[in-house]
Amino acid sequence: MNLHLIQADNAIRQDILIHNEDELIHAMNHFELRGGGGTDFRPAFEYVNQLCAEKKFSNLRGLLYFTDGMGTYPAKRPAYDTAFLFLGERFDDANVPPWAMKVVLDEEEFTGAAARPQSTLADALAEEDDLYRDLNNS
């Protein structure tokens, strides 16, 4: 596993590199929201592009961006698939670029996944992976 949990608003605020399920569980259990300023999605894309150029990814499958949608989007499509994920009904997807996928997550279902016992965390991650594959193939 090579997962970057990146927090950004108008700049990169944190990048946690996760290699395995134990590190993922630790990150989830100790998660603290960073930033909160005006949102500009472009620095996050520039950062991911830099990681790609530095060969930090061998096969980047895509970028999942959790957001309320209120921010400045990149004008140009990146070289990797991108999905903007919105939680519940509190979002603005009017300016999502046509090259990006839009996914609205049910807030109760999503927050319930975080409360699942660790023994089912792998199942929850597999469900998210299936969702990404379904979006990628549609």
PDB file of C-alpha atoms in Angstrom:
ATOM      1  CA  MET A   1       0.000   0.000   0.000  1.00  0.00           C
ATOM      2  CA  ASN A   2       1.255   3.475  -0.864  1.00  0.00           C
ATOM      3  CA  LEU A   3      -1.435   5.906   0.265  1.00  0.00           C
ATOM      4  CA  HIS A   4      -0.896   9.601   0.847  1.00  0.00           C
ATOM      5  CA  LEU A   5      -3.472  11.188   3.144  1.00  0.00           C
ATOM      6  CA  ILE A   6      -3.051  14.816   2.133  1.00  0.00           C
ATOM      7  CA  GLN A   7      -4.780  17.719   3.828  1.00  0.00           C
ATOM      8  CA  ALA A   8      -4.933  20.986   1.943  1.00  0.00           C
ATOM      9  CA  ASP A   9      -6.905  24.200   1.778  1.00  0.00           C
ATOM     10  CA  ASN A  10      -5.023  26.864  -0.188  1.00  0.00           C
ATOM     11  CA  ALA A  11      -1.736  25.045   0.569  1.00  0.00           C
ATOM     12  CA  ILE A  12      -0.580  21.585   1.614  1.00  0.00           C
ATOM     13  CA  ARG A  13      -1.037  21.340   5.385  1.00  0.00           C
ATOM     14  CA  GLN A  14      -0.128  17.687   5.968  1.00  0.00           C
ATOM     15  CA  ASP A  15       0.851  14.540   4.080  1.00  0.00           C
ATOM     16  CA  ILE A  16       0.717  11.261   5.977  1.00  0.00           C
ATOM     17  CA  LEU A  17       2.225   8.323   4.106  1.00  0.00           C
ATOM     18  CA  ILE A  18       0.448   5.045   4.841  1.00  0.00           C
ATOM     19  CA  HIS A  19       2.031   1.687   3.976  1.00  0.00           C
ATOM     20  CA  ASN A  20      -0.255  -0.838   5.668  1.00  0.00           C
ATOM     21  CA  GLU A  21      -3.552  -1.366   7.463  1.00  0.00           C
ATOM     22  CA  ASP A  22      -2.053  -0.706  10.917  1.00  0.00           C
ATOM     23  CA  GLU A  23      -0.818   2.719   9.796  1.00  0.00           C
ATOM     24  CA  LEU A  24      -4.218   3.435   8.243  1.00  0.00           C
ATOM     25  CA  ILE A  25      -6.029   2.523  11.469  1.00  0.00           C
ATOM     26  CA  HIS A  26      -3.612   4.710  13.443  1.00  0.00           C
ATOM     27  CA  ALA A  27      -4.172   7.639  11.071  1.00  0.00           C
ATOM     28  CA  MET A  28      -7.952   7.242  11.303  1.00  0.00           C
ATOM     29  CA  ASN A  29      -7.914   7.015  15.099  1.00  0.00           C
ATOM     30  CA  HIS A  30      -5.663  10.078  15.489  1.00  0.00           C
ATOM     31  CA  PHE A  31      -6.999  12.208  12.634  1.00  0.00           C
ATOM     32  CA  GLU A  32      -6.992  15.966  13.213  1.00  0.00           C
ATOM     33  CA  LEU A  33      -8.330  18.330  10.590  1.00  0.00           C
ATOM     34  CA  ARG A  34      -5.684  20.793   9.359  1.00  0.00           C
ATOM     35  CA  GLY A  35      -6.123  24.075   7.554  1.00  0.00           C
ATOM     36  CA  GLY A  36      -9.526  25.589   7.055  1.00  0.00           C
ATOM     37  CA  GLY A  37      -8.617  28.653   5.044  1.00  0.00           C
ATOM     38  CA  GLY A  38      -9.986  29.491   1.628  1.00  0.00           C
ATOM     39  CA  THR A  39      -9.919  26.465  -0.642  1.00  0.00           C
ATOM     40  CA  ASP A  40      -7.836  26.290  -3.779  1.00  0.00           C
ATOM     41  CA  PHE A  41      -7.600  22.755  -5.168  1.00  0.00           C
ATOM     42  CA  ARG A  42      -4.664  23.579  -7.459  1.00  0.00           C
ATOM     43  CA  PRO A  43      -1.858  23.323  -4.842  1.00  0.00           C
ATOM     44  CA  ALA A  44      -2.965  19.773  -3.985  1.00  0.00           C
ATOM     45  CA  PHE A  45      -2.858  18.791  -7.656  1.00  0.00           C
ATOM     46  CA  GLU A  46       0.536  20.474  -8.078  1.00  0.00           C
ATOM     47  CA  TYR A  47       1.798  18.536  -5.047  1.00  0.00           C
ATOM     48  CA  VAL A  48       0.529  15.200  -6.399  1.00  0.00           C
ATOM     49  CA  ASN A  49       2.043  16.014  -9.809  1.00  0.00           C
ATOM     50  CA  GLN A  50       5.363  16.700  -8.046  1.00  0.00           C
ATOM     51  CA  LEU A  51       5.147  13.338  -6.238  1.00  0.00           C
ATOM     52  CA  CYS A  52       4.536  11.675  -9.607  1.00  0.00           C
ATOM     53  CA  ALA A  53       7.527  13.454 -11.169  1.00  0.00           C
ATOM     54  CA  GLU A  54       9.686  12.311  -8.240  1.00  0.00           C
ATOM     55  CA  LYS A  55       8.524   8.710  -8.864  1.00  0.00           C
ATOM     56  CA  LYS A  56       6.869   8.481  -5.431  1.00  0.00           C
ATOM     57  CA  PHE A  57       4.109   6.465  -7.127  1.00  0.00           C
ATOM     58  CA  SER A  58       4.761   3.454  -9.318  1.00  0.00           C
ATOM     59  CA  ASN A  59       1.197   3.323 -10.643  1.00  0.00           C
ATOM     60  CA  LEU A  60      -1.049   6.119  -9.376  1.00  0.00           C
ATOM     61  CA  ARG A  61      -4.609   4.839  -9.618  1.00  0.00           C
ATOM     62  CA  GLY A  62      -6.255   8.151  -8.885  1.00  0.00           C
ATOM     63  CA  LEU A  63      -6.968  11.023  -6.553  1.00  0.00           C
ATOM     64  CA  LEU A  64      -9.969  11.006  -4.215  1.00  0.00           C
ATOM     65  CA  TYR A  65     -10.621  14.558  -3.013  1.00  0.00           C
ATOM     66  CA  PHE A  66     -13.039  14.962  -0.080  1.00  0.00           C
ATOM     67  CA  THR A  67     -14.477  18.480  -0.242  1.00  0.00           C
ATOM     68  CA  ASP A  68     -17.500  20.724   0.080  1.00  0.00           C
ATOM     69  CA  GLY A  69     -16.769  21.817  -3.497  1.00  0.00           C
ATOM     70  CA  MET A  70     -16.242  25.486  -2.723  1.00  0.00           C
ATOM     71  CA  GLY A  71     -12.873  26.366  -4.162  1.00  0.00           C
ATOM     72  CA  THR A  72     -10.781  26.993  -7.258  1.00  0.00           C
ATOM     73  CA  TYR A  73     -10.453  23.933  -9.483  1.00  0.00           C
ATOM     74  CA  PRO A  74      -7.569  23.201 -11.866  1.00  0.00           C
ATOM     75  CA  ALA A  75      -8.349  24.175 -15.445  1.00  0.00           C
ATOM     76  CA  LYS A  76      -6.375  21.292 -16.939  1.00  0.00           C
ATOM     77  CA  ARG A  77      -7.105  17.583 -16.505  1.00  0.00           C
ATOM     78  CA  PRO A  78      -4.338  15.752 -14.605  1.00  0.00           C
ATOM     79  CA  ALA A  79      -2.714  12.585 -15.941  1.00  0.00           C
ATOM     80  CA  TYR A  80      -4.593  10.488 -13.343  1.00  0.00           C
ATOM     81  CA  ASP A  81      -8.265   9.890 -12.634  1.00  0.00           C
ATOM     82  CA  THR A  82      -9.822  12.254 -10.117  1.00  0.00           C
ATOM     83  CA  ALA A  83     -13.016  12.018  -8.102  1.00  0.00           C
ATOM     84  CA  PHE A  84     -14.365  14.806  -5.933  1.00  0.00           C
ATOM     85  CA  LEU A  85     -16.265  13.276  -3.020  1.00  0.00           C
ATOM     86  CA  PHE A  86     -19.039  15.232  -1.345  1.00  0.00           C
ATOM     87  CA  LEU A  87     -20.543  14.293   2.008  1.00  0.00           C
ATOM     88  CA  GLY A  88     -24.282  14.550   2.601  1.00  0.00           C
ATOM     89  CA  GLU A  89     -26.171  17.498   1.166  1.00  0.00           C
ATOM     90  CA  ARG A  90     -23.811  20.316   2.165  1.00  0.00           C
ATOM     91  CA  PHE A  91     -21.827  20.864  -0.989  1.00  0.00           C
ATOM     92  CA  ASP A  92     -21.547  22.907  -4.165  1.00  0.00           C
ATOM     93  CA  ASP A  93     -20.688  20.859  -7.243  1.00  0.00           C
ATOM     94  CA  ALA A  94     -21.570  23.539  -9.806  1.00  0.00           C
ATOM     95  CA  ASN A  95     -17.946  24.194 -10.790  1.00  0.00           C
ATOM     96  CA  VAL A  96     -16.575  20.649 -10.781  1.00  0.00           C
ATOM     97  CA  PRO A  97     -14.654  20.274 -14.062  1.00  0.00           C
ATOM     98  CA  PRO A  98     -16.145  17.925 -16.671  1.00  0.00           C
ATOM     99  CA  TRP A  99     -13.019  15.728 -16.538  1.00  0.00           C
ATOM    100  CA  ALA A 100     -13.580  14.884 -12.872  1.00  0.00           C
ATOM    101  CA  MET A 101     -15.929  12.333 -11.363  1.00  0.00           C
ATOM    102  CA  LYS A 102     -18.459  13.528  -8.775  1.00  0.00           C
ATOM    103  CA  VAL A 103     -19.478  11.216  -5.940  1.00  0.00           C
ATOM    104  CA  VAL A 104     -21.985  12.094  -3.227  1.00  0.00           C
ATOM    105  CA  LEU A 105     -21.515   9.986  -0.102  1.00  0.00           C
ATOM    106  CA  ASP A 106     -24.370   9.314   2.297  1.00  0.00           C
ATOM    107  CA  GLU A 107     -23.244  10.994   5.510  1.00  0.00           C
ATOM    108  CA  GLU A 108     -24.748   8.396   7.858  1.00  0.00           C
ATOM    109  CA  GLU A 109     -23.349   5.483   5.871  1.00  0.00           C
ATOM    110  CA  PHE A 110     -19.920   7.095   5.544  1.00  0.00           C
ATOM    111  CA  THR A 111     -19.529   8.102   9.191  1.00  0.00           C
ATOM    112  CA  GLY A 112     -20.795   4.666  10.194  1.00  0.00           C
ATOM    113  CA  ALA A 113     -17.871   3.102   8.301  1.00  0.00           C
ATOM    114  CA  ALA A 114     -15.432   4.926  10.584  1.00  0.00           C
ATOM    115  CA  ALA A 115     -17.102   3.389  13.637  1.00  0.00           C
ATOM    116  CA  ARG A 116     -16.843  -0.194  12.367  1.00  0.00           C
ATOM    117  CA  PRO A 117     -14.713  -2.640  14.323  1.00  0.00           C
ATOM    118  CA  GLN A 118     -11.150  -2.972  13.054  1.00  0.00           C
ATOM    119  CA  SER A 119     -11.855  -6.529  11.914  1.00  0.00           C
ATOM    120  CA  THR A 120     -14.168  -5.139   9.230  1.00  0.00           C
ATOM    121  CA  LEU A 121     -11.969  -2.204   8.218  1.00  0.00           C
ATOM    122  CA  ALA A 122     -10.453  -4.221   5.384  1.00  0.00           C
ATOM    123  CA  ASP A 123     -13.988  -4.914   4.114  1.00  0.00           C
ATOM    124  CA  ALA A 124     -14.794  -1.191   4.240  1.00  0.00           C
ATOM    125  CA  LEU A 125     -11.628  -0.388   2.288  1.00  0.00           C
ATOM    126  CA  ALA A 126     -12.484  -3.075  -0.260  1.00  0.00           C
ATOM    127  CA  GLU A 127     -15.923  -1.485  -0.705  1.00  0.00           C
ATOM    128  CA  GLU A 128     -14.290   1.905  -1.365  1.00  0.00           C
ATOM    129  CA  ASP A 129     -11.905   0.250  -3.847  1.00  0.00           C
ATOM    130  CA  ASP A 130     -14.891  -1.336  -5.617  1.00  0.00           C
ATOM    131  CA  LEU A 131     -16.578   2.087  -5.769  1.00  0.00           C
ATOM    132  CA  TYR A 132     -13.473   3.583  -7.395  1.00  0.00           C
ATOM    133  CA  ARG A 133     -13.309   0.737  -9.928  1.00  0.00           C
ATOM    134  CA  ASP A 134     -17.010   1.156 -10.753  1.00  0.00           C
ATOM    135  CA  LEU A 135     -16.543   4.903 -11.273  1.00  0.00           C
ATOM    136  CA  ASN A 136     -13.437   4.342 -13.354  1.00  0.00           C
ATOM    137  CA  ASN A 137     -15.205   1.861 -15.637  1.00  0.00           C
ATOM    138  CA  SER A 138     -18.352   3.934 -16.210  1.00  0.00           C
TER     139      SER A 138
END
